[in-house]
Short mmCIF file of C-alpha atoms in Angstrom, two decimals:
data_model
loop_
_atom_site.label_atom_id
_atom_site.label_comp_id
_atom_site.label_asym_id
_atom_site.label_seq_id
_atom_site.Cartn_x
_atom_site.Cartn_y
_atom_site.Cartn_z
CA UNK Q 1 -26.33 -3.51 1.38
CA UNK Q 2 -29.76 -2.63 0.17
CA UNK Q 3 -30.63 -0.30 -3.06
CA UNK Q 4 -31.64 2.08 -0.63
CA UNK Q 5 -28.71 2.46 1.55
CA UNK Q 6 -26.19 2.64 -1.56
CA UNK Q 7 -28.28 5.53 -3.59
CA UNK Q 8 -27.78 7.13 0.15
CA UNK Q 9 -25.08 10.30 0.63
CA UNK Q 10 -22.28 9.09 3.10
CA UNK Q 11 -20.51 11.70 4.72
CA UNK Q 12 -17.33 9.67 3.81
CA UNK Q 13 -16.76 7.01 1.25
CA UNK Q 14 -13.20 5.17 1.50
CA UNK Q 15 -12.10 3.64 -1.33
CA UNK Q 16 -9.55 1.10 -0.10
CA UNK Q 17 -10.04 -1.42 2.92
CA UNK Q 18 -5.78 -1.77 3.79
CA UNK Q 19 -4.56 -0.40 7.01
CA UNK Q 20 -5.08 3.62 5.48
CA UNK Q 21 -8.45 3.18 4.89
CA UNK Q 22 -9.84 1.66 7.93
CA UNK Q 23 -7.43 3.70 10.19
CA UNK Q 24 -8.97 6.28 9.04
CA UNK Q 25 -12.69 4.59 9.35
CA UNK Q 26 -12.14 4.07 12.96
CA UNK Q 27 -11.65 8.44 13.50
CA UNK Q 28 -14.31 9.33 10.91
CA UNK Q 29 -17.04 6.56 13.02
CA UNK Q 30 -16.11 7.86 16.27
CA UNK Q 31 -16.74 11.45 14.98
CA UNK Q 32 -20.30 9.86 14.26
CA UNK Q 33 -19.50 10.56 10.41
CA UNK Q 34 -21.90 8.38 8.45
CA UNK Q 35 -18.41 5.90 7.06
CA UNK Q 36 -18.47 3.35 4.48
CA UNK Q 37 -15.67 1.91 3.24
CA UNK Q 38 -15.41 0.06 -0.25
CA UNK Q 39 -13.11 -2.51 -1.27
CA UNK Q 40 -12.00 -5.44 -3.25
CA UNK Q 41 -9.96 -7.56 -1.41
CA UNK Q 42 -6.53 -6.69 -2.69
CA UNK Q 43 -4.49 -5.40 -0.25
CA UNK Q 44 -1.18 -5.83 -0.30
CA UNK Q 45 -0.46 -6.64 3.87
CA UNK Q 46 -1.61 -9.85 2.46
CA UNK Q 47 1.43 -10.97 0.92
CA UNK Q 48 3.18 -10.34 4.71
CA UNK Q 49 3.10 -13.54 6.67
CA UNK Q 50 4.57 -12.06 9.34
CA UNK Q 51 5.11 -7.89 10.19
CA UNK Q 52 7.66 -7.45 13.32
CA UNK Q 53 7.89 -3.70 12.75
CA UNK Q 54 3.90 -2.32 13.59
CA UNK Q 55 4.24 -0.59 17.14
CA UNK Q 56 2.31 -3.09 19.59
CA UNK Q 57 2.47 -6.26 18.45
CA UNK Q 58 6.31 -7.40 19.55
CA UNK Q 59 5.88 -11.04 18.58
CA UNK Q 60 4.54 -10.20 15.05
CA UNK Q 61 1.41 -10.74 13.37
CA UNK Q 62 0.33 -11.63 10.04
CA UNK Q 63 -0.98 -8.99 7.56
CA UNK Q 64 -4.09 -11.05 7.07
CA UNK Q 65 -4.82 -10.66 11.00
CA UNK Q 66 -3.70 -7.27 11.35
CA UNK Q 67 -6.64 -6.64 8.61
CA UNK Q 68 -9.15 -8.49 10.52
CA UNK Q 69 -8.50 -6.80 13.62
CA UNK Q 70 -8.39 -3.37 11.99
CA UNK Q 71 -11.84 -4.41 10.09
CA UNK Q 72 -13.29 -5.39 13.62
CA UNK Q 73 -12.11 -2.10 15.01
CA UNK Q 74 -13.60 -0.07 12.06
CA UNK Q 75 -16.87 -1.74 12.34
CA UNK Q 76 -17.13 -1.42 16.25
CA UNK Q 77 -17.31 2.57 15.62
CA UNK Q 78 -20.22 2.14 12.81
CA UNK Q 79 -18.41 2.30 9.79
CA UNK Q 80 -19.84 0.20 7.34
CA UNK Q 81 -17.67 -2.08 5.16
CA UNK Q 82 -18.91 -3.42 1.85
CA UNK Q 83 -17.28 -6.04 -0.91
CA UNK Q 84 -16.97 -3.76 -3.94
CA UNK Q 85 -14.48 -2.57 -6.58
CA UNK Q 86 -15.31 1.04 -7.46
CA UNK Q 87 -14.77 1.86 -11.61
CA UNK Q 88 -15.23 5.40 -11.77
CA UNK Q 89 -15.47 8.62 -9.84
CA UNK Q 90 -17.16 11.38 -10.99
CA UNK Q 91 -18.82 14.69 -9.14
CA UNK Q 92 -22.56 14.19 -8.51
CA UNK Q 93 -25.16 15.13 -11.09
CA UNK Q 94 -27.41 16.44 -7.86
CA UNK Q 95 -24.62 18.45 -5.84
CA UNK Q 96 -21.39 18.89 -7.41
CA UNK Q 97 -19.75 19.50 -4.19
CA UNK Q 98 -20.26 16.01 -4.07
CA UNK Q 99 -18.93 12.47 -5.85
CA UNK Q 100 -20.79 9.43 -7.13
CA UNK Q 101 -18.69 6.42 -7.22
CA UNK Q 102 -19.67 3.56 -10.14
CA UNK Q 103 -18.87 0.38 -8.08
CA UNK Q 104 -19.01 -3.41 -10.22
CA UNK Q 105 -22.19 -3.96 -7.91
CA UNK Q 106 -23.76 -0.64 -7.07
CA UNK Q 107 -23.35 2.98 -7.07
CA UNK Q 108 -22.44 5.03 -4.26
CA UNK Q 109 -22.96 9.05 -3.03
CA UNK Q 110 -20.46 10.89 -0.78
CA UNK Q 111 -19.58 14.03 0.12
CA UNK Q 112 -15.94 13.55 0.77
CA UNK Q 113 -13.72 10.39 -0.47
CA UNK Q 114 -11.01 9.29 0.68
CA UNK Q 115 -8.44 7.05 -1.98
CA UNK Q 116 -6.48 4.45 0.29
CA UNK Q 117 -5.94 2.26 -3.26
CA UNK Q 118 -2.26 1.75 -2.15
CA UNK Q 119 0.19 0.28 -5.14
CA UNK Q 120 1.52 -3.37 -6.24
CA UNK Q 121 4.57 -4.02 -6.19
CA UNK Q 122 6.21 -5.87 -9.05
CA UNK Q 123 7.01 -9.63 -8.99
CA UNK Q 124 9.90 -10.41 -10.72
CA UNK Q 125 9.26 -12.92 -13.55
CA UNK Q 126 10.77 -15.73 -12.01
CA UNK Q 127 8.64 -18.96 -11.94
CA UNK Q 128 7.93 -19.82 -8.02
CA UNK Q 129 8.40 -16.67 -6.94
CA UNK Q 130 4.81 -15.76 -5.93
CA UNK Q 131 4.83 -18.99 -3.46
CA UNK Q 132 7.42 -17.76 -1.86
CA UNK Q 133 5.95 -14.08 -1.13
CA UNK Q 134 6.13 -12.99 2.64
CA UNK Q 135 8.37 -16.08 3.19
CA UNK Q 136 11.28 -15.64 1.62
CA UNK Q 137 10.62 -13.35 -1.27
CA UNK Q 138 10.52 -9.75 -0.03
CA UNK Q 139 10.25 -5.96 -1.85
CA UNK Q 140 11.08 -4.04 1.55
CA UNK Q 141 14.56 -3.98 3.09
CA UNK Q 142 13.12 -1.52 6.08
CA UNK Q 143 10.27 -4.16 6.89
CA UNK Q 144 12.52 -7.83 6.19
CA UNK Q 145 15.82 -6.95 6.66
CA UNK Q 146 15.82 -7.94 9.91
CA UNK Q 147 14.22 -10.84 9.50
CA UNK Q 148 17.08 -12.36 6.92
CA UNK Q 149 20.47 -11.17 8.76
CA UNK Q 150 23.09 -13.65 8.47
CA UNK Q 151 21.18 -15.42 5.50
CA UNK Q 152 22.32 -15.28 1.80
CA UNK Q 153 20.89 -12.40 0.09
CA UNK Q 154 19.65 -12.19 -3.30
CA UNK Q 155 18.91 -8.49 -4.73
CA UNK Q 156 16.80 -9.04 -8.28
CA UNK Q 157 17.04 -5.89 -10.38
CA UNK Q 158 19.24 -3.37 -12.40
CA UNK Q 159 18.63 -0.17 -11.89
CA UNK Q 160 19.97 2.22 -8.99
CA UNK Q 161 17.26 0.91 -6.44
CA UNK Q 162 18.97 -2.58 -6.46
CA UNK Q 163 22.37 -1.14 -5.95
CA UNK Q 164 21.15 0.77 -2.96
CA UNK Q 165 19.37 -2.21 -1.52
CA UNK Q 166 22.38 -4.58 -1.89
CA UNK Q 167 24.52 -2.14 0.15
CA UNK Q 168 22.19 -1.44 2.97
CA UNK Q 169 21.58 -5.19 3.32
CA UNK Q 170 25.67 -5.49 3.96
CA UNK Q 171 24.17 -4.37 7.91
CA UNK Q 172 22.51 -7.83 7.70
CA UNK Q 173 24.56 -10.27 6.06
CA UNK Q 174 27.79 -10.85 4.41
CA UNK Q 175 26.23 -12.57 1.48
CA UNK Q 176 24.76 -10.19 -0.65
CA UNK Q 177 24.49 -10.84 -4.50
CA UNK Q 178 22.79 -8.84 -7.26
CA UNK Q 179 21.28 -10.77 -10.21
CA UNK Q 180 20.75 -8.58 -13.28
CA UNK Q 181 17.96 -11.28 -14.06
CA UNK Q 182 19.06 -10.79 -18.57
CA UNK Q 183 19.05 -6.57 -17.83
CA UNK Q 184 22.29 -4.93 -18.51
CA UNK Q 185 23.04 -2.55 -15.40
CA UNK Q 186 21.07 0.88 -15.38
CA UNK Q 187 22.47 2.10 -12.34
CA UNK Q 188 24.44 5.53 -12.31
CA UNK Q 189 28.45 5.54 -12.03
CA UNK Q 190 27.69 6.43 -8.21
CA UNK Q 191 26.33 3.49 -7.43
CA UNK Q 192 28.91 1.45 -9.48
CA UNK Q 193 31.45 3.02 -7.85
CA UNK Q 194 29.64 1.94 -4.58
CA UNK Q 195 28.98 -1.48 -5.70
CA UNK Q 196 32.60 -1.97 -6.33
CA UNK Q 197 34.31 -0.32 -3.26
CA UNK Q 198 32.03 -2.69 -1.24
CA UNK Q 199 32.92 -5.94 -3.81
CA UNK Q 200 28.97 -6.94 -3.95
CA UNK Q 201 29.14 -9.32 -6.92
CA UNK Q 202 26.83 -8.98 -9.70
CA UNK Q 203 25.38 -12.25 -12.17
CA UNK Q 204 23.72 -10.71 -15.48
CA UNK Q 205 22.62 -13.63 -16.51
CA UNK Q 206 18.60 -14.67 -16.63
CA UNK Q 207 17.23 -16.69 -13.54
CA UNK Q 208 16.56 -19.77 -14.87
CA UNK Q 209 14.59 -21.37 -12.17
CA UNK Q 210 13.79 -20.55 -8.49
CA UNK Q 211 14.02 -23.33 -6.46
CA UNK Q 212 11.99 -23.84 -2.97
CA UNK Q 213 10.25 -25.74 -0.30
CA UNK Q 214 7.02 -24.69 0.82
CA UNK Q 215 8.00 -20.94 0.16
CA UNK Q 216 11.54 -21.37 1.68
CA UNK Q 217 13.91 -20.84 -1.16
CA UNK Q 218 16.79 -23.08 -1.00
CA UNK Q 219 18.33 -21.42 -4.88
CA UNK Q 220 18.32 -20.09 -8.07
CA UNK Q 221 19.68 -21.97 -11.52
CA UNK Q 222 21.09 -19.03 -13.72
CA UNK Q 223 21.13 -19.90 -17.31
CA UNK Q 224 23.94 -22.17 -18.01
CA UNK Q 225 23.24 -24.43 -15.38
CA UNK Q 226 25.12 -22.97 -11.94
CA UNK Q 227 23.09 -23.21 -9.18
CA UNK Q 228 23.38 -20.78 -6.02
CA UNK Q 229 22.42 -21.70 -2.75
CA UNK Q 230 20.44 -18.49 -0.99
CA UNK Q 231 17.85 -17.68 1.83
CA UNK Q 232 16.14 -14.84 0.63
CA UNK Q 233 15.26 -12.61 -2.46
CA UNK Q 234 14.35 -8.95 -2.55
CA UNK Q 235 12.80 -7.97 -6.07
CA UNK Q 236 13.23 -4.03 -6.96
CA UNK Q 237 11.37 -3.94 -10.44
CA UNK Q 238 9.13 -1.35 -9.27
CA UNK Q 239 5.68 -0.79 -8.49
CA UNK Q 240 2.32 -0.02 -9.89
CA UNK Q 241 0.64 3.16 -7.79
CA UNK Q 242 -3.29 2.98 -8.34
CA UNK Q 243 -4.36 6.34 -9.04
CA UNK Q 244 -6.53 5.76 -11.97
CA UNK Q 245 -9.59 6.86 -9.97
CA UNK Q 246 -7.93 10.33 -9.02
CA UNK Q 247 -6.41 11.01 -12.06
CA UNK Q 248 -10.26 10.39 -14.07
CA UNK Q 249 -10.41 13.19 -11.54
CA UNK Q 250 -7.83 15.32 -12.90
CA UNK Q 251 -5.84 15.00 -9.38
CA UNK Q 252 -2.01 16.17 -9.12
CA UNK Q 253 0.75 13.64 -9.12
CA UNK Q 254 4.28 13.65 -8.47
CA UNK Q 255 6.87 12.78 -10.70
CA UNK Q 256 6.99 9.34 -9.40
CA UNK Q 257 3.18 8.83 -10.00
CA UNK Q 258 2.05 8.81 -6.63
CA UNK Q 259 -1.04 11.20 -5.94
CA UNK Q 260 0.36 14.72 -4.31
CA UNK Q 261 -1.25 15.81 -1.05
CA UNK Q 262 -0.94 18.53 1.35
CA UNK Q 263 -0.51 17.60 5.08
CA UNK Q 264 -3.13 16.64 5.80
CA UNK Q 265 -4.00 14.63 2.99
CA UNK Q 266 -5.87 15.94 1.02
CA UNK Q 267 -5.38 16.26 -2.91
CA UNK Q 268 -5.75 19.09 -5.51
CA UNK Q 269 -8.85 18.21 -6.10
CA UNK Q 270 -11.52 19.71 -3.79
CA UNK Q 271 -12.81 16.83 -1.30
CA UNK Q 272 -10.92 13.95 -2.83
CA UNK Q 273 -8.23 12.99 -0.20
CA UNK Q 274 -5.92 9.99 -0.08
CA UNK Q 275 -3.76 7.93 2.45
CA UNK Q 276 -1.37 5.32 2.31
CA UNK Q 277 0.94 3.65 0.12
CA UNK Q 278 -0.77 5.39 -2.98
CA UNK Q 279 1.27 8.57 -1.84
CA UNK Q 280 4.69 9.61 -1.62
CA UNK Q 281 4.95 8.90 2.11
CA UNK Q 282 7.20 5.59 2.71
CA UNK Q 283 5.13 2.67 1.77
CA UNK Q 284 4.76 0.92 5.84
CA UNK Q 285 2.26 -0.13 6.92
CA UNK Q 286 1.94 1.55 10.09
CA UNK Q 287 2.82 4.88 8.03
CA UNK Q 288 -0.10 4.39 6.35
CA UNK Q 289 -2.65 3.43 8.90
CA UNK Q 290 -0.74 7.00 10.51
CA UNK Q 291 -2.11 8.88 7.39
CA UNK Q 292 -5.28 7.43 7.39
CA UNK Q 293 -5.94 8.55 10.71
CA UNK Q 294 -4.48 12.33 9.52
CA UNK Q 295 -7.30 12.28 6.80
CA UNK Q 296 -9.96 11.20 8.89
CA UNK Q 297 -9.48 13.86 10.99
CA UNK Q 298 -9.15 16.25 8.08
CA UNK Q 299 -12.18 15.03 6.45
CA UNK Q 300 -13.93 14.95 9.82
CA UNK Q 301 -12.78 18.54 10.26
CA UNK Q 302 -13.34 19.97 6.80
CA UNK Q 303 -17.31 18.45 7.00
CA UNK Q 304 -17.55 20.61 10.45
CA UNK Q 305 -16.07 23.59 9.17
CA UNK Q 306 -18.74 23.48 5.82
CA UNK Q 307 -21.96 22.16 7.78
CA UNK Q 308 -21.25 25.32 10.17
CA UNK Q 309 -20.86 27.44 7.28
CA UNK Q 310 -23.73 26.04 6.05
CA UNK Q 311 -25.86 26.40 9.33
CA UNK Q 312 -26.30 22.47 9.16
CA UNK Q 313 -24.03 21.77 12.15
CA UNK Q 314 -25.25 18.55 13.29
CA UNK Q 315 -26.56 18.80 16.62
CA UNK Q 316 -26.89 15.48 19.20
CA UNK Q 317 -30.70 15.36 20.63
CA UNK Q 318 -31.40 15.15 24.27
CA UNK Q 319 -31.08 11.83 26.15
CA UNK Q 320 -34.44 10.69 26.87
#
């Protein structure tokens, strides 16, 4: 991308090149909206060696193809796509209705943006586990639940979350265990209760060692020395939403610290929007790349509505 073409004012910026952001590339570059889309390479359908639950692909696909595609689809409608982490947001010196984005490379003009930053979720601190991510180390029971029925189940956590994913994983297997991983138990006496009318066992000691073979884990060593044979683990530590752009912004967040939107995505803060796992929608991919397309029709929409009121409606020349 040349100086020129940076210091230029897109009609859209996205911030985030995951399946929200270029969903919603693809609507705002067949509108003819001048698109780019920044990002750094971190998205988390990465981690997914293989997705069975996005609508059209019945055999599966990677995360790292579904990206391609979608980047391949995005750039077929003009959208531009650019290698960049953006550091700050901040409303334009020149036109405050407006933003200027502070990228590590170059700086960027919009009039709308669009945050498809998504989240991370937490590994547990078990060596080995990050080889075995997408393989046989999972964080969604929805997405790889299937994938693991009849397998023995480990659920890593302490907290009410791991409770409620060792019960709904009883639909998939019979051998379901929750390690504590060193945490005494935070759940509430509801899910206690639950844990023991359904006898899940539960091991508070600290994982010792993950054992595995080319991402396949075979067991874990708990302190002490016993080692348990298993299939799969699902980690439930939590995860890390990325809204520090929005909230140098002063946008709204929940009380889970995901950024509040209305409908149709957008935020409190006038022409900010955002899409994806970064809200409080259900973190799926193909929920996501659904709200992305909702805000690129918003955005799409809301530019109309202000160009007419503006009597700057953009108006296609004659053929010829």
């Amino acid at each position: 991308m040349t100086d020129r073409s940076a210091s230029q004012l897109w009609e859209a910026v996205i911030v985030g090149g995951g399946l929200a952001g270029l969903s919603a590339a693809v609507y705002l570059g067949r509108s003819r909206r001048r698109t780019l889309v920044l990002d750094h390479g971190h998205s988390m359908a990465t981690w997914e060696e293989m997705v069975e639950n996005y609508l059209g692909f019945p055999d599966g696909v990677s995360g790292t193809e579904l990206l391609e595609r979608s980047r391949r689809h995005a750039r077929q409608f003009g959208a531009v796509l650019v290698h960049d982490e953006v550091l700050t947001i901040a409303r334009d010196d020149d036109d405050h209705s407006a933003f200027t984005l502070q990228g590590r490379a170059q700086t960027y003009r919009g009039r709308r943006v669009l945050l498809a930053t998504g989240l991370t979720h937490e590994l547990p601190d078990i060596a080995g586990s990050r080889d075995c991510l997408g393989k046989s180390v999972f964080f969604c029971k929805d997405c790889d639940g299937f994938r693991v029925q009849g397998r023995r189940i480990v659920i890593v956590g302490s907290r009410d979350e791991a409770a409620q994913y060792a019960l709904a994983m009883l639909a998939f297997s019979p051998s379901v265990l929750i390690a504590t991983h060193g945490e005494p138990p935070a759940w509430s006496r509801l899910w206690r209760d639950r844990l023991a009318e359904y006898g899940v066992p539960v091991r508070h000691e600290r994982v010792a060692a993950l054992r595995h073979d080319g991402g396949a884990v075979r067991s874990l060593r708990f302190e002490g020395g016993e080692e348990r044979p298993i299939d799969a683990l699902f980690a439930t530590r939590g995860d890390r939403f990325h809204t520090r752009l929005a909230q140098g912004l002063g946008a709204r967040e929940d009380a889970e610290g995901q950024l509040a939107v209305d409908a149709e995505m957008r935020t409190s803060v006038g022409g900010l929007y955002a899409a994806g796992c970064v809200t409080p929608a259900n973190c799926q991919m193909i929920i996501a790349a659904g709200q992305g397309a909702t805000a690129g029709q918003a955005i799409n929409r809301d530019l109309f509505e202000e160009n007419l009121a503006h009597h700057a409606l953009r108006v296609c020349e004659p053929a010829g």
